[in-house]
């Protein structure tokens, strides 16, 4: 049955101010509490509200309905931003934090002085702001600048709505391009890709086509080629794509004939933006070509070269007074000998096999012989865990490369950490191509590089598969620890992990640290996960809720990180009347939230994977204050919040290098269970120290155990093997 749309004449029009946001969904569906002179405190909802901010005055059109929770509600069909006209609306707008530097008290003072002419004064005679108490020349300049920025963002919102693009992206575009934002949108919207989070090729392409860019223009085809290479690297970890596959992907994306795509690739090669060479599996075969983005090709070549340089260099490690530690297991002693005699080596093994104890023995031996050691790991959590397990100082690879001293202990090493006689990198499976290249380049000839990791865990989030690639090079010495020590044999977590690694289903329902609870419906699985994490486990185990971490195989769906994280936040840290909060897209930041940086920020000294707590949300200055688990204070402006994610429910990938006392995870085959693979399940289980509880479908668990990971397209093994043959 077709339902006729309601005629426009039936729409109710309301002009109202946004008091606060109640809910924002990833598809832009927004619920807001609004206030109009004749109707205070009503609720409006709809995707047309996307981008609405507290303090704005909106002209809404929609229909009223009844909601069981919100009561009378305006379902918004169209939304237009208008300048606030009443004294109350102007004061709310200025005091909402939209204009940085003005809080509620100062807003009331400004409006009290200028009345309904306030916005006109700021626009046309901003020097008069100094007539208001507590506004000097400096603050007056800050207000004028912030006012200009806000007007520009509002204008961008209108432009984006004309393209059918979410206005939520306006502030991000302005932050990336400033006053040039409108020119970028008009002349080369493909520049938005990679610069503005939330804008992928499809969004930029929609703007370009509506701006008159021809469908088969070289500009569009080249942008599509670059996008497919970038997506392959970011989503699948590939360093290259086979030429035929890339051509097919671009054709599927935008539709031009193969000849146009191949000519565009030739043009990008001539401009040195991509590299085409023979396949690593078929070197020298001109009929089997692959395509690299220039940067990834350069880094792969450089990494192979630096590792070969280190491998061939003569050791500077002093060997005086070396004696074998008879307390070690024989394969641990072999690992110590290998690390001392090889300038590049690998130590690998599963849980309970004594990797950390072996690393401690290696470091102790080197120092006893008069040498120096740097212990490092890719993330702050992994470095902290390494320090705890070995009883020795450790730092992140990023800090080692930057040679930043520890804020509490000062400089931990007598020399530049990367120039130590031995550099040990734990959790080496997390090294992507970018970080591994920087690491290898920083180590001088003669120093030893020992990579330590579990090759059966997930590969890095970034492109490349460094540890696995190096293990495929026969000439690189390695030791795999296989002996599971007695104390580890009693752990259900260790037993389960080794069964998963061998492709065997865990013993169900489990015990001794591992438990599987079978439920079929994803919604019920989500309910159970929330209950276990917030109520059942803390109560039964007598531990604070902070010791229970929810890990998710996927981001989307009822059991994904986004939805479960939202539910956990509402249970553990709900909105409170009168307490400041800030919505950044579909995420809301509140004091007390646990958050995690998802990008390294060297200026702030924070790195991907660290955990922090929100200590303040300053609406007036538009910043969120954090305190990391290491005790450091960090500020993020509202425009930088894309660099943070909430840590209530995190992906298994982002949990790498960390351990948690208790882990709860949903295991369901939503959307085909595309992420359910053996390495992911193995990594998930090994993140827990005391208990891991899996909730979900038995068939999803079986799927994860038997499904192997897709191999990443990398050329590092071939490059390094070719060098070692010479």
XYZ file of C-alpha atoms in Angstrom:
726
model
C 0.000 0.000 0.000
C 1.347 3.435 -0.901
C 0.906 6.160 1.676
C 0.510 9.637 0.215
C 2.862 12.254 1.555
C 1.293 14.897 3.750
C 0.724 18.160 1.900
C 3.006 21.034 2.752
C -0.009 22.968 3.983
C -0.280 20.538 6.951
C 3.222 21.333 8.186
C 3.681 23.260 11.414
C 6.324 25.991 11.352
C 8.174 26.889 14.547
C 11.085 29.219 15.231
C 12.957 28.012 18.306
C 16.343 27.867 19.981
C 18.262 24.653 20.626
C 18.631 24.167 24.369
C 20.548 20.882 24.242
C 21.071 17.803 22.115
C 19.542 14.599 23.437
C 20.713 12.064 20.865
C 22.621 11.979 17.574
C 22.758 8.845 15.433
C 25.440 8.012 12.875
C 22.968 8.529 10.019
C 22.432 12.142 11.266
C 19.080 11.435 12.959
C 19.022 13.973 15.776
C 16.838 14.589 18.827
C 17.040 18.015 20.449
C 15.294 19.857 23.230
C 14.055 23.160 21.858
C 12.514 26.303 23.302
C 10.277 28.882 21.666
C 8.648 31.931 23.260
C 5.212 30.325 23.074
C 6.319 26.706 23.594
C 9.193 26.198 26.053
C 10.928 22.851 26.449
C 9.622 20.784 23.513
C 11.393 17.957 21.663
C 12.213 17.984 17.951
C 13.591 15.036 15.996
C 14.663 14.103 12.493
C 17.627 13.908 10.122
C 16.917 17.461 8.962
C 18.240 18.590 12.373
C 21.725 17.273 11.558
C 24.407 19.693 12.671
C 22.178 21.595 15.077
C 24.135 23.066 17.997
C 22.953 24.327 21.380
C 22.271 28.045 21.181
C 21.291 28.152 17.511
C 17.935 29.522 16.420
C 16.221 27.299 13.870
C 13.156 27.698 11.698
C 11.572 24.246 11.697
C 8.795 22.710 9.640
C 7.260 19.364 10.538
C 4.398 17.439 12.084
C 3.595 16.851 15.732
C 3.307 13.302 17.053
C 3.263 11.535 20.419
C 6.320 9.650 21.633
C 6.073 7.273 24.644
C 9.184 8.795 26.220
C 9.309 12.381 24.947
C 5.574 13.069 24.756
C 4.628 15.696 22.194
C 7.362 15.773 19.600
C 7.943 17.708 16.384
C 9.118 15.422 13.577
C 11.201 17.840 11.528
C 11.093 17.718 7.724
C 13.035 20.903 7.030
C 15.349 23.127 9.038
C 16.708 26.591 8.335
C 19.214 28.439 10.473
C 18.204 32.005 11.277
C 19.762 34.790 13.295
C 18.346 34.973 16.832
C 16.169 38.063 17.183
C 14.981 38.217 20.792
C 17.164 39.214 23.737
C 16.721 35.776 25.289
C 17.636 33.942 22.070
C 20.696 36.137 21.496
C 21.921 35.547 25.052
C 21.415 31.793 24.670
C 23.278 31.817 21.343
C 26.290 33.774 22.600
C 26.474 31.885 25.898
C 26.186 28.419 24.371
C 29.864 28.131 23.467
C 29.309 28.532 19.736
C 31.373 31.709 19.892
C 34.590 30.757 21.696
C 35.500 33.032 24.572
C 31.940 33.936 25.557
C 30.269 32.075 28.401
C 26.758 32.551 29.845
C 27.808 35.308 32.272
C 29.618 37.382 29.651
C 26.827 36.755 27.134
C 24.289 38.188 29.551
C 26.523 41.205 30.138
C 26.899 41.865 26.390
C 23.198 41.456 25.681
C 22.318 43.483 28.757
C 24.389 46.341 27.331
C 23.377 46.191 23.644
C 19.978 44.451 23.755
C 18.481 43.378 20.440
C 21.249 45.235 18.579
C 23.942 42.890 19.952
C 24.600 40.889 16.787
C 24.523 44.004 14.622
C 27.122 45.608 16.892
C 29.410 42.538 16.695
C 29.028 42.566 12.909
C 29.398 46.243 12.132
C 31.024 47.923 15.132
C 32.898 45.217 17.075
C 35.183 47.814 18.683
C 32.198 48.768 20.880
C 32.440 45.415 22.667
C 35.055 47.017 24.916
C 32.213 49.075 26.428
C 31.240 45.913 28.328
C 33.012 45.173 31.610
C 35.738 42.469 31.400
C 36.172 42.848 27.641
C 39.533 44.340 26.733
C 41.224 44.624 23.373
C 42.558 41.044 23.444
C 39.244 39.422 24.290
C 37.437 41.691 21.857
C 39.756 40.439 19.089
C 39.173 36.816 20.097
C 35.411 37.285 20.025
C 35.491 38.940 16.606
C 37.641 36.136 15.186
C 35.435 33.418 16.678
C 32.321 35.224 15.414
C 33.753 35.335 11.877
C 34.622 31.632 12.010
C 31.140 30.713 13.210
C 29.524 32.722 10.410
C 31.777 30.996 7.856
C 30.852 27.562 9.223
C 27.162 28.455 9.102
C 27.601 29.458 5.464
C 29.352 26.169 4.707
C 26.414 24.303 6.251
C 24.069 25.939 3.747
C 26.396 25.043 0.865
C 26.659 21.416 2.002
C 22.900 21.077 2.382
C 22.605 22.233 -1.223
C 24.766 19.263 -2.222
C 22.779 16.875 -0.034
C 25.753 16.511 2.336
C 25.522 16.374 6.118
C 26.067 19.833 7.622
C 27.924 18.106 10.461
C 30.956 18.181 8.173
C 31.035 21.984 7.884
C 33.176 22.609 10.969
C 35.633 19.859 9.946
C 36.003 21.325 6.447
C 36.585 24.794 7.869
C 39.154 23.447 10.313
C 41.038 21.769 7.457
C 40.938 24.605 4.910
C 39.967 27.796 6.779
C 38.814 30.653 4.578
C 39.696 28.615 1.470
C 37.011 26.044 2.285
C 34.385 27.358 -0.131
C 36.958 27.614 -2.927
C 37.987 23.987 -2.348
C 34.359 22.895 -2.495
C 33.850 24.785 -5.740
C 37.076 23.969 -7.599
C 38.540 20.681 -6.316
C 36.333 18.856 -3.789
C 38.494 15.723 -4.163
C 41.034 17.511 -1.938
C 38.617 16.876 0.935
C 39.383 13.130 0.826
C 41.879 12.230 3.512
C 41.876 15.759 4.936
C 38.388 15.705 6.446
C 37.233 12.715 8.476
C 33.833 11.578 7.268
C 34.420 12.574 3.643
C 35.255 9.601 1.458
C 35.267 9.474 -2.323
C 31.486 9.152 -2.689
C 30.858 12.380 -0.772
C 33.527 14.401 -2.564
C 32.402 12.949 -5.883
C 28.798 14.008 -5.291
C 29.951 17.572 -4.713
C 32.198 17.479 -7.790
C 29.521 16.153 -10.123
C 26.971 18.682 -8.911
C 29.596 21.376 -9.421
C 29.966 20.418 -13.080
C 33.007 18.096 -13.121
C 32.562 15.766 -16.175
C 31.985 12.087 -15.377
C 35.003 10.926 -17.387
C 37.338 13.789 -16.556
C 40.966 12.834 -15.759
C 40.593 14.678 -12.440
C 37.739 12.379 -11.377
C 39.370 9.154 -12.577
C 42.694 9.982 -10.891
C 40.866 10.770 -7.645
C 39.083 7.409 -7.862
C 42.395 5.568 -8.394
C 43.975 7.287 -5.398
C 40.886 6.520 -3.326
C 40.889 2.784 -4.132
C 44.573 2.542 -3.175
C 43.931 4.455 0.048
C 40.906 2.313 0.956
C 42.903 -0.862 0.278
C 45.610 0.364 2.667
C 43.325 1.704 5.403
C 40.678 -1.022 5.387
C 42.595 -4.133 4.338
C 46.227 -3.263 5.125
C 47.367 -3.703 1.504
C 50.504 -1.940 0.302
C 49.583 -2.454 -3.358
C 46.808 -3.683 -5.633
C 47.236 -5.848 -8.728
C 46.743 -3.647 -11.783
C 43.735 -5.579 -13.150
C 42.051 -5.530 -9.739
C 42.613 -1.774 -9.388
C 41.178 -1.115 -12.852
C 38.110 -3.227 -12.018
C 37.605 -1.427 -8.684
C 37.778 2.009 -10.291
C 35.432 0.939 -13.080
C 32.940 -0.349 -10.517
C 33.234 2.891 -8.564
C 32.736 5.431 -11.348
C 32.172 3.462 -14.558
C 34.611 4.662 -17.262
C 36.058 2.228 -19.786
C 39.294 0.396 -19.009
C 41.372 2.407 -21.473
C 40.600 5.709 -19.716
C 41.549 4.224 -16.342
C 44.837 2.821 -17.620
C 45.713 6.170 -19.202
C 44.972 7.872 -15.890
C 47.296 5.408 -14.113
C 50.022 6.185 -16.667
C 49.515 9.873 -15.951
C 49.855 9.292 -12.191
C 53.057 7.296 -12.802
C 54.445 10.180 -14.866
C 53.570 12.573 -12.028
C 55.285 10.171 -9.571
C 52.128 9.774 -7.513
C 51.947 6.000 -7.984
C 54.478 3.272 -8.805
C 53.823 0.349 -11.136
C 56.118 -2.686 -11.008
C 56.041 -6.455 -11.431
C 54.171 -8.508 -8.852
C 56.184 -9.653 -5.792
C 54.909 -13.178 -6.459
C 56.056 -12.999 -10.089
C 59.125 -10.716 -10.244
C 60.164 -9.774 -13.743
C 56.824 -10.772 -15.292
C 55.673 -7.635 -17.111
C 52.278 -9.219 -17.629
C 51.595 -9.250 -13.865
C 51.861 -5.704 -12.651
C 50.912 -4.134 -9.327
C 50.252 -0.523 -8.344
C 51.566 1.189 -5.197
C 50.797 4.617 -3.835
C 54.144 6.432 -3.974
C 54.549 6.802 -0.200
C 53.922 3.124 0.582
C 56.307 2.016 -2.139
C 59.034 4.332 -0.839
C 58.569 3.115 2.725
C 58.602 -0.552 1.784
C 61.826 -0.097 -0.186
C 63.374 1.901 2.648
C 62.390 -0.626 5.330
C 63.910 -3.508 3.380
C 67.090 -1.483 2.831
C 67.466 -0.522 6.507
C 66.821 -4.057 7.745
C 69.377 -5.401 5.296
C 71.849 -2.738 6.474
C 71.340 -3.729 10.107
C 71.526 -7.441 9.305
C 74.896 -7.072 7.544
C 76.476 -4.673 10.054
C 79.182 -5.803 12.456
C 77.911 -5.977 16.027
C 79.112 -3.424 18.571
C 77.632 -5.373 21.474
C 80.299 -6.181 24.083
C 80.402 -9.931 24.785
C 82.653 -9.929 27.835
C 81.608 -12.041 30.796
C 78.674 -13.722 29.058
C 77.329 -16.800 30.829
C 74.215 -18.821 30.029
C 71.301 -18.661 32.473
C 70.682 -22.297 33.391
C 67.329 -21.442 34.990
C 65.844 -20.774 31.565
C 64.122 -23.375 29.426
C 66.297 -24.574 26.543
C 64.370 -22.627 23.879
C 64.572 -19.506 26.038
C 68.360 -19.937 26.255
C 68.435 -20.327 22.473
C 66.529 -17.035 22.174
C 69.037 -15.252 24.441
C 71.982 -16.569 22.419
C 70.315 -15.570 19.159
C 69.603 -12.013 20.326
C 73.218 -11.600 21.454
C 74.784 -12.938 18.264
C 72.427 -11.621 15.537
C 72.010 -7.938 14.763
C 68.443 -8.573 13.557
C 66.406 -11.406 15.100
C 62.845 -12.375 16.031
C 61.425 -13.936 19.192
C 57.893 -15.256 18.849
C 55.539 -17.568 20.716
C 52.061 -17.864 22.165
C 50.688 -17.019 25.626
C 52.287 -18.709 28.608
C 55.527 -19.490 26.762
C 57.677 -16.978 28.622
C 58.406 -14.262 26.058
C 58.520 -11.481 28.660
C 60.746 -13.499 31.008
C 63.079 -14.164 28.080
C 63.203 -10.453 27.224
C 64.120 -9.696 30.827
C 66.903 -12.280 30.686
C 68.229 -10.760 27.450
C 68.206 -7.225 28.836
C 69.820 -8.309 32.110
C 72.551 -10.170 30.233
C 73.349 -7.254 27.937
C 73.629 -4.855 30.856
C 75.751 -7.310 32.837
C 78.181 -7.378 29.897
C 78.391 -3.559 29.938
C 75.992 -2.923 27.063
C 72.893 -0.732 26.887
C 69.307 -1.805 26.161
C 66.164 0.046 25.130
C 62.840 -1.715 25.742
C 60.012 -0.362 23.627
C 56.547 -1.159 22.236
C 54.200 0.454 19.692
C 51.615 1.772 22.201
C 51.694 3.312 25.653
C 49.684 0.457 27.155
C 51.988 -2.139 25.609
C 55.091 -0.290 26.837
C 53.654 0.002 30.345
C 52.799 -3.699 30.353
C 56.314 -4.557 29.145
C 57.796 -2.517 31.982
C 55.566 -4.271 34.522
C 56.405 -7.754 33.220
C 60.169 -7.204 32.990
C 60.644 -4.832 35.927
C 62.637 -2.518 33.650
C 61.916 0.883 32.085
C 60.154 0.803 28.713
C 58.825 3.455 26.348
C 56.750 3.716 23.202
C 58.468 3.516 19.836
C 57.187 7.030 19.150
C 58.795 8.429 22.286
C 62.004 6.566 21.553
C 62.156 8.092 18.079
C 61.391 11.551 19.428
C 63.762 10.959 22.374
C 61.331 12.555 24.781
C 62.244 12.049 28.426
C 59.779 10.484 30.808
C 57.877 13.306 32.591
C 58.226 11.699 36.019
C 61.527 9.842 35.876
C 63.502 12.106 33.566
C 65.748 10.593 30.929
C 65.738 6.828 31.404
C 68.728 6.154 29.183
C 72.241 7.553 29.079
C 72.141 8.044 25.307
C 69.625 8.404 22.507
C 67.396 5.334 23.057
C 67.498 4.214 19.404
C 71.310 3.983 19.545
C 71.452 1.482 22.405
C 73.483 -1.686 21.881
C 70.186 -3.556 21.751
C 66.707 -2.269 20.916
C 63.900 -4.659 21.863
C 60.454 -4.062 20.318
C 57.647 -5.960 22.042
C 54.220 -6.526 20.432
C 55.951 -6.300 17.060
C 52.849 -7.606 15.260
C 51.453 -4.083 15.782
C 54.207 -2.431 13.733
C 52.797 -1.067 10.493
C 54.928 -0.144 7.505
C 55.186 3.544 8.479
C 56.325 2.990 12.073
C 58.606 0.070 11.242
C 60.423 2.153 8.624
C 60.992 5.043 11.030
C 62.203 2.581 13.660
C 64.687 0.772 11.424
C 66.005 4.041 9.989
C 66.800 5.350 13.484
C 68.922 2.379 14.592
C 72.659 2.718 13.735
C 74.902 0.044 12.280
C 76.099 -2.394 14.913
C 73.118 -2.099 17.240
C 70.958 -5.195 17.651
C 67.247 -5.132 16.803
C 65.113 -7.813 18.462
C 61.450 -8.007 17.416
C 59.233 -9.793 19.940
C 55.650 -10.739 19.218
C 52.976 -13.310 18.656
C 52.703 -13.897 14.915
C 49.224 -15.418 15.359
C 47.730 -12.155 16.607
C 46.071 -9.581 14.390
C 48.360 -7.610 12.103
C 48.812 -3.863 12.461
C 45.930 -1.428 12.021
C 47.980 0.440 9.428
C 49.219 -0.979 6.114
C 51.762 -3.767 5.926
C 52.295 -7.045 7.763
C 55.817 -6.507 8.989
C 56.340 -9.273 11.548
C 54.737 -11.965 9.387
C 56.643 -10.766 6.322
C 59.966 -10.987 8.159
C 59.168 -14.465 9.443
C 58.824 -15.529 5.800
C 62.444 -14.493 5.108
C 64.490 -17.609 5.858
C 67.724 -15.657 6.337
C 66.388 -13.700 9.346
C 67.169 -15.678 12.538
C 64.244 -16.447 14.817
C 63.242 -18.561 17.806
C 59.675 -19.652 18.478
C 58.934 -20.461 22.115
C 56.583 -23.461 22.300
C 56.901 -24.706 25.883
C 53.862 -23.668 27.953
C 54.914 -23.278 31.576
C 53.080 -25.094 34.331
C 51.449 -22.016 35.875
C 50.083 -21.011 32.474
C 48.742 -24.513 31.779
C 46.155 -24.004 34.546
C 44.690 -20.961 32.788
C 41.543 -21.491 30.766
C 42.505 -18.416 28.773
C 45.870 -19.906 27.740
C 44.367 -23.317 26.954
C 41.607 -21.738 24.885
C 44.035 -19.486 23.004
C 46.212 -22.425 21.990
C 43.164 -24.391 20.819
C 42.000 -21.455 18.701
C 45.476 -21.040 17.208
C 45.415 -24.713 16.237
C 42.002 -24.290 14.573
C 40.129 -26.149 17.320
C 36.887 -25.028 18.956
C 37.322 -24.041 22.639
C 35.972 -26.430 25.250
C 32.458 -25.135 25.917
C 31.084 -23.612 28.015
C 34.593 -23.433 29.508
C 36.086 -22.705 32.901
C 39.191 -21.494 34.692
C 39.126 -18.067 33.076
C 37.190 -18.713 29.835
C 33.400 -18.861 29.495
C 31.017 -18.973 26.547
C 27.356 -18.061 27.018
C 25.159 -19.015 24.079
C 22.509 -16.555 22.862
C 21.172 -16.153 19.344
C 19.419 -12.791 19.056
C 21.939 -9.891 18.624
C 19.747 -7.526 20.664
C 19.665 -9.982 23.567
C 23.407 -10.511 23.197
C 23.913 -6.755 23.519
C 21.664 -6.635 26.613
C 23.618 -9.451 28.224
C 27.018 -7.916 27.444
C 25.960 -4.610 29.026
C 24.623 -6.396 32.112
C 27.750 -8.519 32.535
C 30.096 -5.554 32.131
C 28.240 -3.121 34.387
C 26.558 -5.323 36.985
C 27.170 -9.078 37.077
C 30.967 -9.306 36.849
C 31.764 -6.322 39.128
C 29.329 -7.652 41.731
C 30.377 -11.313 41.578
C 34.112 -10.667 41.355
C 34.106 -7.740 43.771
C 35.928 -5.437 41.359
C 35.253 -1.888 40.125
C 33.526 -1.566 36.762
C 36.687 -0.007 35.282
C 38.341 -3.449 35.387
C 35.845 -4.887 32.892
C 36.485 -4.088 29.222
C 34.035 -4.756 26.397
C 35.710 -5.755 23.111
C 33.834 -6.012 19.820
C 34.758 -7.733 16.548
C 32.786 -5.127 14.564
C 31.968 -1.418 14.681
C 28.407 -1.456 13.348
C 25.262 -3.296 14.350
C 23.576 -3.943 17.691
C 26.751 -5.584 19.025
C 29.248 -3.195 17.435
C 31.481 -0.709 19.217
C 29.282 2.283 18.310
C 25.973 0.986 19.680
C 27.380 -0.960 22.640
C 29.604 1.985 23.547
C 26.602 4.314 23.532
C 24.596 1.959 25.762
C 27.468 1.485 28.193
C 28.027 5.232 28.384
C 24.350 5.829 29.156
C 24.496 3.188 31.884
C 27.803 4.254 33.432
C 27.943 7.996 32.732
C 24.537 9.376 31.724
C 23.666 12.991 31.055
C 23.149 15.050 34.210
C 21.131 18.209 34.470
C 23.334 21.271 34.689
C 26.551 19.368 33.863
C 28.325 20.452 30.670
C 28.613 18.061 27.738
C 29.501 18.404 24.073
C 28.255 16.492 21.046
C 30.768 15.878 18.269
C 28.792 14.176 15.517
C 27.137 11.086 17.051
C 29.477 11.094 20.083
C 28.865 13.009 23.283
C 31.713 13.864 25.668
C 31.032 14.143 29.402
C 33.179 14.479 32.505
C 34.090 10.977 33.632
C 34.080 9.405 30.167
C 36.847 6.928 29.373
C 38.343 7.784 25.987
C 41.182 6.657 23.719
C 43.233 8.595 21.151
C 42.978 6.953 17.727
C 45.836 8.949 16.207
C 49.309 9.778 17.421
C 49.595 13.443 18.368
C 53.247 14.280 18.914
C 52.517 17.871 19.947
C 50.294 16.651 22.769
C 52.500 13.667 23.602
C 49.634 11.175 23.338
C 49.581 8.084 21.190
C 47.132 5.689 19.637
C 45.764 3.198 22.165
C 46.355 5.110 25.404
C 43.435 5.452 27.806
C 42.377 8.728 29.420
C 39.505 10.136 31.464
C 37.618 13.321 30.638
C 38.114 15.731 33.538
C 36.412 18.846 32.129
C 34.223 19.999 29.248
C 34.751 23.746 28.865
C 31.976 24.984 26.605
C 33.153 28.605 26.744
C 36.709 27.823 25.597
C 35.501 24.894 23.460
C 37.972 22.374 24.867
C 37.822 18.958 26.527
C 40.390 18.274 29.250
C 41.765 14.759 29.756
C 43.983 13.000 32.251
C 45.808 9.964 30.868
C 46.310 6.808 32.905
C 49.954 7.918 33.191
C 48.802 11.075 34.984
C 49.399 13.582 32.180
C 46.908 16.389 31.461
C 45.961 16.953 27.830
C 43.554 19.361 26.105
C 41.592 18.733 22.911
C 39.688 21.509 21.197
C 36.155 20.690 20.065
C 37.499 20.626 16.516
C 40.022 17.904 17.422
C 37.595 15.434 18.978
C 37.720 13.252 15.864
C 41.078 12.135 17.272
C 39.332 10.508 20.244
C 36.983 7.560 20.577
C 35.116 6.422 23.643
C 36.666 3.410 25.347
C 33.527 1.822 26.805
C 33.492 -0.694 23.942
C 36.513 -0.858 21.663
C 37.491 -2.938 18.661
C 39.733 -5.951 19.098
C 42.252 -4.232 16.834
C 42.469 -1.251 19.189
C 42.944 -3.539 22.188
C 46.247 -4.908 20.864
C 49.131 -4.499 23.256
C 46.767 -4.146 26.226
C 45.573 -6.525 28.906
C 42.449 -6.180 31.021
C 41.493 -8.099 34.159
C 38.090 -9.009 32.706
C 36.945 -9.017 29.076
C 33.376 -9.387 27.780
C 32.756 -9.708 24.055
C 29.796 -10.362 21.741
C 30.265 -13.068 19.105
C 27.504 -12.860 16.489
C 27.411 -13.216 12.710
C 25.769 -9.849 12.019
C 26.328 -8.650 8.441
C 27.832 -12.012 7.601
C 30.377 -11.776 10.404
C 32.989 -10.431 7.992
C 35.407 -9.623 10.825
C 35.093 -13.018 12.516
C 38.402 -14.707 11.804
C 40.820 -16.884 13.744
C 43.422 -14.194 14.440
C 40.783 -11.782 15.712
C 39.310 -14.362 18.092
C 42.770 -15.408 19.263
C 43.760 -11.779 19.905
C 40.470 -11.115 21.727
C 40.867 -14.060 24.105
C 44.491 -13.227 24.933
C 43.601 -9.665 26.029
C 42.155 -10.968 29.328
C 44.167 -11.685 32.472
C 41.553 -13.216 34.806
C 38.399 -13.978 32.775
C 37.126 -13.634 29.231
C 33.396 -14.107 28.674
C 32.081 -14.541 25.127
C 28.350 -14.083 24.554
C 26.651 -15.045 21.336
C 26.076 -17.654 18.664
C 27.894 -20.974 18.628
C 27.942 -20.932 14.820
C 29.620 -17.497 14.915
C 32.280 -18.869 17.268
C 32.829 -21.859 14.964
C 33.050 -19.517 11.964
C 35.726 -17.414 13.681
C 37.813 -20.492 14.565
C 37.854 -21.991 11.074
C 38.090 -18.829 8.931
C 41.640 -17.716 8.191
C 42.676 -14.129 7.513
C 43.086 -12.831 4.007
C 46.734 -12.317 3.132
C 47.780 -8.695 2.812
C 49.372 -7.499 -0.412
C 52.922 -6.632 0.593
C 56.296 -6.825 -1.120
C 58.585 -6.639 1.910
C 59.389 -10.361 1.991
C 60.422 -10.423 -1.650
C 62.498 -7.229 -1.393
C 64.369 -8.374 1.686
C 64.849 -11.925 0.405
C 66.329 -10.543 -2.816
C 68.767 -8.437 -0.807
C 69.838 -11.333 1.409
C 70.657 -13.420 -1.667
C 73.256 -10.856 -2.814
